[in-house]
Amino acid sequence: MMNSKAETLLRKAKSFGFSDRQIAHLTGAAEDRVRALRKEIGLIPSFRLVDTCAAEFEAYTPYFYSTYDTGDDEVRRNDRRKVMILGGGPNRIGQGIEFDYCCVHAAFALKEDGIETIMVNSNPETVSTDYDTSDKLYFEPLTLEDVLHIYEREGCWGAIAQFGGQTPLNLALGLKKNGVNIIGTSPESIEIAEDRKLFAAMLDRLGIPQPPNGIATNETEALAVAARLTYPVLVRPSFVLGGRAMEIVYGDDELRHYMRFAVEASPERPVLVDKFLQDATEVDVDCIADVGMKGGDHVVIGGILEHIEFAGVHSGDAAMVLPPHTLSRTVIETIREYTVAMARELKVAGLMNVQYATKGDRVYVLEVNPRASRTVPFVSKAIGAPLAKLAARIMAGKTLPELGFTREIWPSHYSVKESVFPFARFQGVDILLGPEMRSTGEVMGMDREMGVAYAKSQMAAQPPLPTGGNVFLSVRDEDKKAVAPAARLLAQQGFALYATSGTARALAAEGIESKPLFKISEGRPNVLDMLKNGEIALIFNTPGTRDQRDDEKLIRREALHRNVPIMTTISGAWAAAHGIEAQRRTGILVKPLQEYHPPLH
């Protein structure tokens, strides 16, 4: 029992806005102990209503907020079955509106099924906090303490933690330990996918390969892992969002610098070191499953998305195409087999996202997320099936056969997702993409022809692909032969090619004519002069050696300033060339989404 002085102090701290976690930190107690003491003395928040109708008439969709001030609690309980949906919280890079889309669709689906929806989110910029989305909205932080208050006050039957991104997902285990019924995929399964050792053990059991990897808690261990794997390696801290502080490292000096200055490594927060698969193609897969629901064991692929950029560009930044356009039948069947096996092993009830890397006919698993992913809205629109709605109904107890969704949809049209970047707003920034996410949005291009779909996506993302003019090419030695098909296709379309000396010689060896230009460090005229004169319509420039990087940054910055499209990967260059050819051949036709597939459910 608490003495009266301590009780008074605790009540005062809560009225001042101190959380249980802050009080626990200041007093040296455990957070659970602070919560228990608070409940012993009946110190719980009351919830006040924000009248969305300004008292003019009854508000059917009220907002609620918590307070420790004295006063009546304005929440009115009823006997309806209630499901709490945890949103994503404030906007941030790596956790975008895609997750809000999933939360909103979950609310719509469950309301249609007669279940009362309780939305918990604290972001005024999103649809999930609109007055007509859910039955009740609690405008509260996504913390263990606040969510438990609402869950207990409302007497919820269950809670969905897998639609709001990483923020609510991190709460899942704590909520379950405190009696919350997390519906859908269990927090334990999510932990298996998140924990590197548990995940590796699962893949070993299933016989599914992943790139060689290791874990390091200090600089010495990191160097030892890199020596075993051989460079290049991909390094990243554990438990991060949006690929933050993720880098591709090519030598010991770079790795030492990373370990000393980029991250704080510890046994609790180790650095993950993976063998980087150069020139591999990355693939995202979204699937839906009902494993364990009424004995269900069904897994349906929602979409297989082939990245246009090579592996190494964060999936949130990469352009993607659905269905895949270059993967072999063997690779596609292997991806399906691995996806189904992992969904069943993890007992997924709802959505799951898998990221693969393919090289030749070899398929490696990079990452598994048994939750909604940022590609769910894109896939849903591409195939004409509302995956988030279906997943919410599965979590509430339905099976895929009951919902009439039992077969993978392979569309007859192509859908291209392209990312939108804020580079134009930041003078001097380098636009080169890598493993750390930098995009702030995305657009979609659809067409019966892959090239036109890509061209539409570039029109939406800006700048659009040109239909004529001069093209500048300067690529690293490893890419000189590979860039030839794209260069030849552009030459056939009437573009004039300009290239630095090494690239020009490589093109000439392939029978492709180009006009030589000085490198910036060699003299003038160079590409900067032509850009400033408005004489360049398109640039292919893949990053070269360290001594070339300063020149390349100048080119990329000037292209950004002049709104000239620039491709920094060979796969991007080929997509651009193919898009220009298809656009010139067929033109651009605009059709509403509904004409690509039957009406959305």
XYZ file of C-alpha atoms in Angstrom:
601
model
C 0.000 0.000 0.000
C 1.127 3.562 -0.678
C 1.349 6.172 2.065
C -0.757 9.328 1.665
C 2.205 11.523 0.699
C 3.262 9.172 -2.104
C -0.331 8.845 -3.289
C -0.738 12.629 -3.417
C 2.508 12.959 -5.354
C 1.457 10.246 -7.821
C -1.915 11.886 -8.403
C -0.206 15.233 -8.968
C 2.309 13.701 -11.419
C -0.468 12.098 -13.470
C -2.481 15.331 -13.554
C 0.657 17.090 -14.845
C 0.860 14.597 -17.716
C 3.663 12.279 -16.574
C 3.352 8.799 -18.073
C 3.765 5.592 -16.082
C 7.037 5.000 -17.923
C 8.405 8.418 -16.970
C 7.385 7.938 -13.337
C 8.980 4.477 -13.333
C 12.218 5.931 -14.724
C 12.308 8.715 -12.133
C 11.544 6.441 -9.167
C 13.510 3.368 -10.229
C 10.372 1.204 -10.216
C 9.084 -1.029 -13.007
C 6.382 0.420 -15.260
C 4.090 -2.511 -14.448
C 4.490 -1.734 -10.727
C 3.532 1.937 -11.240
C 0.449 0.844 -13.192
C -0.546 -1.646 -10.483
C -0.147 0.962 -7.697
C -2.193 3.444 -9.670
C -5.018 0.960 -10.083
C -4.885 0.074 -6.378
C -5.827 3.634 -5.465
C -8.341 3.957 -8.294
C -6.243 6.442 -10.228
C -7.366 5.968 -13.825
C -8.068 8.581 -16.501
C -11.490 9.735 -17.517
C -12.345 10.342 -21.154
C -13.890 13.541 -22.417
C -15.766 14.029 -25.652
C -14.999 16.463 -28.449
C -18.430 17.220 -29.887
C -18.054 17.048 -33.672
C -21.482 18.655 -34.090
C -20.915 21.592 -31.691
C -24.030 20.596 -29.672
C -26.287 21.458 -32.621
C -27.489 17.855 -32.692
C -26.335 14.485 -31.392
C -22.789 13.499 -32.437
C -22.750 9.923 -33.717
C -18.979 9.889 -34.321
C -17.345 11.590 -31.335
C -13.654 12.060 -30.586
C -12.380 11.225 -27.110
C -9.284 12.288 -25.190
C -8.050 11.261 -21.744
C -7.528 13.462 -18.728
C -6.677 13.038 -15.035
C -8.594 16.167 -14.095
C -11.665 15.522 -12.002
C -14.930 15.281 -13.881
C -17.363 12.897 -15.461
C -16.294 10.237 -17.905
C -18.252 10.842 -21.121
C -17.751 7.408 -22.718
C -21.044 5.502 -23.015
C -20.623 1.731 -23.002
C -22.821 -0.682 -24.970
C -22.977 -4.431 -25.482
C -21.792 -4.524 -29.114
C -18.739 -6.560 -30.052
C -15.841 -4.113 -30.254
C -12.514 -4.250 -32.081
C -9.779 -1.706 -31.425
C -7.677 -0.670 -34.437
C -4.262 0.794 -33.641
C -3.133 3.457 -36.109
C 0.385 4.497 -37.058
C 0.662 7.697 -35.034
C 2.282 10.853 -36.468
C 3.622 10.842 -40.020
C 7.293 9.985 -40.449
C 9.612 8.767 -43.179
C 9.204 5.014 -43.584
C 5.766 4.828 -42.009
C 3.400 6.521 -44.383
C -0.217 6.872 -45.352
C -0.219 3.337 -46.787
C -0.698 2.028 -43.247
C -3.494 4.513 -42.630
C -5.204 3.119 -45.748
C -5.138 -0.341 -44.157
C -6.549 0.927 -40.843
C -9.369 2.756 -42.641
C -10.287 -0.266 -44.742
C -10.287 -2.425 -41.619
C -12.711 -0.010 -39.944
C -14.999 0.014 -42.988
C -15.014 -3.789 -43.301
C -15.719 -4.482 -39.634
C -18.455 -1.827 -39.484
C -20.108 -3.505 -42.477
C -20.034 -6.770 -40.503
C -21.744 -5.208 -37.488
C -18.654 -4.894 -35.289
C -18.095 -1.620 -33.433
C -14.730 -0.123 -34.408
C -12.581 1.805 -31.947
C -9.781 3.727 -33.680
C -6.753 4.806 -31.653
C -4.568 7.329 -33.466
C -3.033 10.737 -32.857
C -2.493 12.031 -36.380
C -4.828 14.832 -37.504
C -3.571 14.547 -41.113
C -4.946 11.083 -41.845
C -8.273 9.604 -42.927
C -8.389 7.237 -39.942
C -9.004 10.248 -37.705
C -11.856 11.608 -39.859
C -15.190 11.814 -38.054
C -16.934 9.233 -40.267
C -14.279 6.494 -40.452
C -14.827 4.543 -37.219
C -17.573 4.320 -34.594
C -15.342 5.975 -31.991
C -11.995 7.717 -32.223
C -9.567 8.074 -29.337
C -7.088 10.803 -30.169
C -4.386 9.331 -27.940
C -0.674 8.408 -28.216
C 0.225 4.883 -29.302
C 1.728 3.785 -25.974
C 1.137 0.701 -23.861
C -0.393 2.752 -21.055
C -2.844 4.717 -23.203
C -3.940 1.762 -25.314
C -4.605 -0.369 -22.226
C -6.752 2.398 -20.706
C -8.951 2.546 -23.804
C -9.146 -1.229 -24.269
C -10.265 -1.738 -20.670
C -12.649 1.238 -20.640
C -14.407 0.111 -23.810
C -14.403 -3.597 -22.946
C -13.035 -4.500 -26.387
C -13.198 -8.055 -27.689
C -9.955 -7.719 -29.651
C -7.322 -5.386 -31.049
C -5.630 -5.140 -34.479
C -1.956 -4.182 -34.201
C -0.773 -5.218 -37.666
C -2.223 -2.434 -39.824
C -0.466 0.634 -38.412
C 3.148 -0.177 -39.266
C 5.980 -0.648 -36.797
C 4.645 1.583 -33.989
C 1.654 -0.559 -32.903
C 3.524 -3.731 -33.817
C 6.112 -2.915 -31.149
C 3.286 -2.811 -28.588
C 1.803 -6.202 -29.479
C 3.696 -8.402 -27.000
C 3.228 -5.945 -24.121
C -0.479 -5.661 -24.847
C -0.920 -9.421 -24.956
C 0.904 -9.834 -21.626
C -1.609 -7.399 -20.137
C -4.635 -9.348 -21.308
C -5.351 -7.762 -24.682
C -6.694 -10.162 -27.319
C -4.469 -9.419 -30.339
C -6.515 -10.810 -33.206
C -4.924 -12.148 -36.388
C -1.303 -13.292 -36.522
C 0.014 -13.811 -32.995
C 2.653 -11.505 -31.465
C 4.844 -14.594 -30.996
C 4.867 -15.204 -34.761
C 5.692 -11.557 -35.362
C 8.592 -11.913 -32.912
C 9.954 -14.881 -34.895
C 10.032 -12.756 -38.044
C 11.640 -9.787 -36.232
C 14.296 -11.720 -34.277
C 17.252 -12.570 -36.515
C 18.147 -15.846 -34.752
C 14.574 -17.143 -34.561
C 14.004 -16.188 -38.191
C 17.177 -17.959 -39.383
C 16.174 -21.092 -37.452
C 12.744 -21.062 -39.118
C 14.268 -20.753 -42.605
C 16.639 -23.631 -41.837
C 13.675 -25.816 -40.843
C 11.905 -24.961 -44.094
C 15.016 -25.299 -46.266
C 14.675 -21.714 -47.567
C 17.943 -19.869 -48.324
C 18.814 -16.365 -47.156
C 21.964 -14.350 -47.923
C 24.879 -15.261 -45.620
C 24.738 -13.004 -42.578
C 25.953 -12.349 -39.062
C 25.405 -10.186 -35.994
C 27.908 -7.790 -34.433
C 27.789 -5.959 -31.115
C 31.087 -4.072 -31.595
C 33.630 -3.068 -34.243
C 35.816 -6.177 -33.853
C 32.879 -8.518 -34.316
C 31.673 -6.560 -37.351
C 35.085 -6.834 -39.047
C 35.183 -10.574 -38.326
C 31.706 -11.113 -39.815
C 32.604 -9.057 -42.906
C 35.822 -11.066 -43.385
C 33.793 -14.282 -43.295
C 31.110 -13.021 -45.694
C 33.515 -11.009 -47.957
C 32.679 -7.499 -49.174
C 30.384 -5.854 -50.115
C 28.145 -6.234 -47.064
C 24.913 -4.542 -46.056
C 24.988 -3.223 -42.480
C 22.039 -1.932 -40.479
C 21.028 -1.453 -36.876
C 18.305 -3.699 -35.488
C 14.769 -2.414 -34.847
C 14.778 0.483 -37.324
C 12.160 1.990 -39.595
C 12.558 2.967 -43.237
C 16.074 1.514 -43.548
C 17.456 4.244 -41.279
C 21.283 4.115 -40.914
C 21.488 1.235 -43.411
C 24.566 1.218 -45.672
C 26.353 -0.907 -48.260
C 29.992 -1.187 -47.169
C 32.866 -2.116 -49.512
C 35.899 -2.308 -47.203
C 37.283 -2.410 -43.642
C 37.795 1.365 -43.381
C 34.177 2.084 -44.331
C 32.959 -0.530 -41.846
C 35.099 0.913 -39.025
C 33.704 4.375 -39.736
C 30.152 3.011 -39.724
C 30.575 1.204 -36.407
C 32.251 4.220 -34.754
C 30.028 7.032 -35.963
C 26.784 5.762 -37.528
C 25.368 3.480 -34.836
C 25.589 2.524 -31.198
C 25.995 -1.236 -31.059
C 25.306 -3.284 -27.943
C 24.189 -6.822 -27.045
C 20.635 -5.463 -26.792
C 20.856 -3.620 -30.111
C 23.238 -5.528 -32.394
C 24.230 -4.469 -35.901
C 23.013 -6.838 -38.622
C 25.576 -7.690 -41.315
C 24.391 -9.327 -44.559
C 26.287 -10.372 -47.654
C 25.171 -7.877 -50.325
C 24.062 -9.590 -53.526
C 25.300 -7.348 -56.331
C 23.193 -7.074 -59.497
C 20.398 -9.114 -57.930
C 16.737 -8.333 -58.599
C 14.604 -7.604 -55.561
C 10.995 -8.822 -55.357
C 8.212 -7.882 -52.940
C 5.320 -10.263 -52.306
C 2.084 -9.483 -50.482
C -0.080 -12.422 -49.484
C -3.160 -13.085 -47.364
C -3.783 -16.184 -45.225
C -6.327 -17.620 -42.800
C -4.117 -20.171 -41.038
C -5.814 -21.345 -37.844
C -9.119 -19.541 -38.476
C -11.814 -22.248 -38.155
C -9.117 -24.746 -39.091
C -8.237 -22.812 -42.249
C -4.900 -23.351 -43.978
C -5.302 -21.198 -47.085
C -2.635 -18.830 -48.436
C -3.311 -16.639 -51.485
C -0.684 -14.463 -53.187
C -2.000 -10.929 -53.548
C 0.778 -9.669 -55.794
C 4.371 -10.334 -56.873
C 6.146 -7.014 -57.450
C 9.441 -6.945 -59.343
C 11.713 -4.018 -58.465
C 13.001 -2.063 -61.447
C 16.113 -0.960 -59.519
C 18.605 -3.660 -58.547
C 18.737 -4.911 -54.955
C 20.252 -2.338 -52.620
C 17.635 0.384 -53.115
C 15.180 0.464 -50.203
C 11.839 -1.120 -51.112
C 10.078 2.114 -50.128
C 12.101 4.005 -52.774
C 12.241 1.444 -55.573
C 10.023 1.508 -58.636
C 8.087 -1.773 -58.901
C 6.024 -3.513 -61.543
C 3.161 -5.977 -61.100
C 3.027 -8.583 -62.536
C 6.788 -9.247 -62.849
C 8.063 -8.748 -66.388
C 11.529 -10.375 -66.459
C 11.404 -13.143 -63.825
C 11.493 -16.717 -65.105
C 8.656 -19.176 -64.474
C 11.022 -21.152 -62.216
C 11.728 -18.116 -60.030
C 8.034 -17.199 -59.791
C 7.058 -20.739 -58.763
C 9.872 -20.817 -56.174
C 8.684 -17.501 -54.732
C 5.126 -18.858 -54.468
C 6.356 -22.041 -52.779
C 8.486 -20.174 -50.218
C 5.740 -17.648 -49.460
C 3.103 -20.306 -48.754
C 5.526 -22.321 -46.594
C 6.457 -19.310 -44.439
C 2.852 -18.117 -44.051
C 1.833 -21.542 -42.775
C 4.848 -21.850 -40.494
C 4.161 -18.420 -38.965
C 0.403 -19.207 -38.743
C -0.473 -15.974 -40.521
C -4.063 -14.815 -40.127
C -4.252 -11.678 -42.208
C -1.541 -10.076 -44.353
C 2.137 -10.930 -44.821
C 4.867 -9.220 -46.858
C 8.063 -10.959 -48.017
C 11.103 -9.373 -49.641
C 13.227 -11.607 -51.881
C 16.435 -11.206 -53.872
C 16.820 -13.259 -57.044
C 20.010 -13.936 -58.967
C 19.636 -16.213 -61.967
C 17.226 -18.928 -60.830
C 18.341 -18.652 -57.186
C 15.861 -17.076 -54.742
C 16.906 -15.698 -51.336
C 14.638 -14.421 -48.564
C 15.694 -11.013 -47.265
C 12.905 -10.184 -44.835
C 9.427 -11.304 -43.741
C 6.813 -9.021 -42.170
C 3.651 -10.825 -40.989
C 1.659 -7.589 -41.149
C 0.310 -5.047 -43.614
C 3.032 -3.498 -45.764
C 3.375 -0.199 -47.620
C 2.571 -1.954 -50.924
C -0.897 -3.215 -49.893
C -2.851 -0.212 -51.323
C -0.932 -0.431 -54.612
C -1.472 -4.187 -54.964
C -5.163 -3.876 -54.065
C -5.727 -1.293 -56.807
C -3.651 -3.270 -59.315
C -5.573 -6.548 -58.890
C -8.999 -5.156 -57.971
C -9.294 -6.890 -54.583
C -9.396 -5.003 -51.239
C -6.716 -6.963 -49.373
C -6.903 -4.905 -46.165
C -10.677 -5.389 -45.899
C -10.340 -9.119 -46.500
C -7.557 -9.375 -43.903
C -9.630 -7.534 -41.262
C -12.508 -9.956 -41.781
C -10.115 -12.894 -41.441
C -8.814 -11.481 -38.153
C -12.412 -11.246 -36.942
C -12.930 -14.950 -37.650
C -13.734 -15.472 -41.355
C -11.869 -17.754 -43.767
C -10.760 -17.056 -47.319
C -13.313 -19.480 -48.859
C -16.077 -17.719 -46.898
C -14.876 -14.423 -48.371
C -14.682 -15.866 -51.902
C -10.971 -15.096 -52.338
C -9.114 -18.349 -52.945
C -7.028 -17.825 -56.106
C -4.180 -15.541 -57.060
C -5.173 -12.792 -59.507
C -2.674 -12.396 -62.369
C -3.733 -9.173 -64.129
C -3.596 -8.778 -67.895
C -2.334 -5.203 -67.502
C 0.836 -3.788 -65.916
C 0.895 -1.540 -62.863
C 4.056 0.430 -62.032
C 4.661 1.993 -58.624
C 7.081 4.921 -58.659
C 8.301 6.844 -55.639
C 8.098 10.609 -55.192
C 11.083 12.353 -53.612
C 11.476 15.761 -51.948
C 14.873 16.461 -53.548
C 13.752 19.598 -55.402
C 13.021 21.265 -52.057
C 16.551 20.724 -50.730
C 19.231 22.557 -52.693
C 22.455 20.617 -53.134
C 21.097 17.227 -52.027
C 22.357 14.109 -53.848
C 19.548 12.122 -55.481
C 21.413 8.792 -55.527
C 19.221 6.089 -53.964
C 20.425 3.447 -51.515
C 19.284 1.237 -48.652
C 18.029 4.141 -46.503
C 14.509 5.235 -47.438
C 14.162 8.800 -48.757
C 10.808 8.947 -50.555
C 7.811 10.882 -49.256
C 5.076 9.434 -51.462
C 4.314 7.299 -54.487
C 2.341 7.280 -57.730
C 0.911 4.580 -59.984
C 0.924 4.050 -63.752
C -1.311 1.420 -65.404
C -1.459 0.185 -68.982
C -1.780 -2.962 -71.057
C 1.849 -2.396 -72.103
C 4.680 -2.352 -69.583
C 6.601 0.515 -71.200
C 3.590 2.821 -71.303
C 2.733 2.015 -67.673
C 6.280 3.031 -66.728
C 6.044 6.232 -68.798
C 2.772 7.129 -67.038
C 4.400 6.615 -63.637
C 7.220 9.005 -64.596
C 4.695 11.613 -65.750
C 3.019 11.440 -62.360
C 6.244 11.442 -60.311
C 8.008 14.077 -62.448
C 10.032 14.756 -64.456
C 8.392 12.911 -67.393
C 10.357 10.906 -69.938
C 11.300 12.915 -73.054
C 10.107 12.007 -76.537
C 13.163 13.442 -78.304
C 16.424 15.327 -77.827
C 19.928 14.544 -76.595
C 20.864 11.768 -74.147
C 24.033 11.849 -72.036
C 25.587 8.530 -70.977
C 28.389 8.030 -68.453
C 28.393 4.660 -66.719
C 30.865 2.686 -64.638
C 33.030 0.024 -66.303
C 30.841 -2.879 -65.103
C 27.798 -1.306 -66.790
C 29.290 -0.278 -70.136
C 28.214 -3.406 -72.029
C 24.873 -3.610 -70.214
C 23.838 -0.044 -71.159
C 24.187 -0.763 -74.895
C 20.622 -2.158 -75.491
C 19.025 0.941 -73.929
C 21.343 3.244 -75.895
C 20.617 1.409 -79.162
C 16.849 1.631 -78.601
C 17.085 5.394 -78.002
C 19.262 5.878 -81.085
C 16.666 4.004 -83.130
C 14.057 6.456 -81.780
C 16.048 9.387 -83.166
C 17.788 10.551 -79.984
C 21.333 11.929 -80.306
C 23.738 10.237 -77.891
C 26.541 12.029 -76.012
C 28.980 10.079 -73.818
C 32.223 10.394 -71.897
C 35.248 8.799 -73.554
C 35.119 5.350 -71.923
C 31.368 4.937 -72.415
C 31.634 6.236 -76.002
C 34.294 3.595 -76.832
C 32.120 0.842 -75.325
C 29.126 1.998 -77.370
C 31.221 2.140 -80.536
C 32.317 -1.467 -79.931
C 28.602 -2.374 -79.990
C 28.084 -0.451 -83.240
C 26.336 2.500 -81.575
C 27.348 6.003 -82.594
C 27.755 8.717 -79.931
C 29.387 12.127 -79.655
C 32.203 12.338 -77.083
C 32.108 14.831 -74.222
C 34.792 15.729 -71.695
C 34.383 14.554 -68.139
C 33.861 17.533 -65.841
C 37.353 17.090 -64.401
C 38.883 16.922 -67.915
C 37.659 20.244 -69.315
C 34.937 21.776 -71.469
C 32.513 21.409 -73.142
C 31.041 18.903 -70.705
C 27.579 17.770 -69.677
C 27.140 20.659 -67.195
C 27.490 23.134 -70.056
C 24.887 21.293 -72.105
C 22.516 21.046 -69.123
C 22.761 24.772 -68.461
C 22.040 25.430 -72.146
C 18.941 23.185 -72.044
C 20.519 20.746 -74.505
C 20.150 17.489 -72.526
C 16.786 15.666 -72.301
C 17.827 12.490 -70.444
C 20.835 11.199 -68.479
C 22.105 7.681 -67.760
C 24.765 7.898 -65.031
C 25.607 4.930 -62.818
C 27.903 5.619 -59.826
C 31.565 4.831 -60.428
C 34.724 4.776 -58.321
C 35.346 7.050 -55.338
C 37.427 9.547 -57.379
C 34.508 9.967 -59.829
C 31.868 10.673 -57.198
C 32.374 14.449 -57.020
C 31.763 14.809 -60.775
C 28.725 12.531 -60.582
C 27.179 14.523 -57.722
C 27.534 17.716 -59.755
C 25.775 16.054 -62.704
C 22.925 14.721 -60.547
C 22.415 18.054 -58.787
C 22.362 20.028 -62.013
C 19.926 17.546 -63.599
C 17.648 17.935 -60.573
C 17.870 21.716 -60.812
C 17.043 21.638 -64.562
C 14.230 19.058 -64.123
C 16.003 16.573 -66.416
C 15.244 12.855 -65.782
C 18.323 10.907 -64.685
C 18.662 7.134 -64.338
C 21.328 5.877 -61.922
C 20.876 2.129 -62.550
C 21.036 0.047 -65.737
C 17.613 -1.443 -65.026
C 16.227 2.084 -64.701
C 17.919 3.082 -67.972
C 16.366 0.146 -69.813
C 12.925 0.870 -68.324
C 13.220 4.494 -69.469
C 14.288 3.550 -73.000
C 11.523 0.954 -73.252
C 9.005 3.452 -71.866
C 9.998 6.108 -74.424
C 9.750 3.617 -77.320
C 6.334 2.319 -76.180
C 5.006 5.824 -75.563
C 6.041 6.989 -79.044
C 4.631 3.840 -80.665
C 1.222 3.631 -78.968
C 0.653 7.051 -77.438
C -0.832 7.610 -73.990
C -4.404 6.479 -73.372
C -6.194 7.303 -70.132
C -8.726 4.877 -68.647
C -10.421 4.798 -65.244
C -9.272 2.167 -62.778
C -12.547 0.253 -63.056
C -11.946 -0.553 -66.723
C -8.837 -2.568 -65.861
C -10.697 -5.070 -63.699
C -14.157 -5.778 -62.280
C -15.493 -3.242 -59.764
C -13.754 -3.260 -56.381
C -15.638 -5.134 -53.682
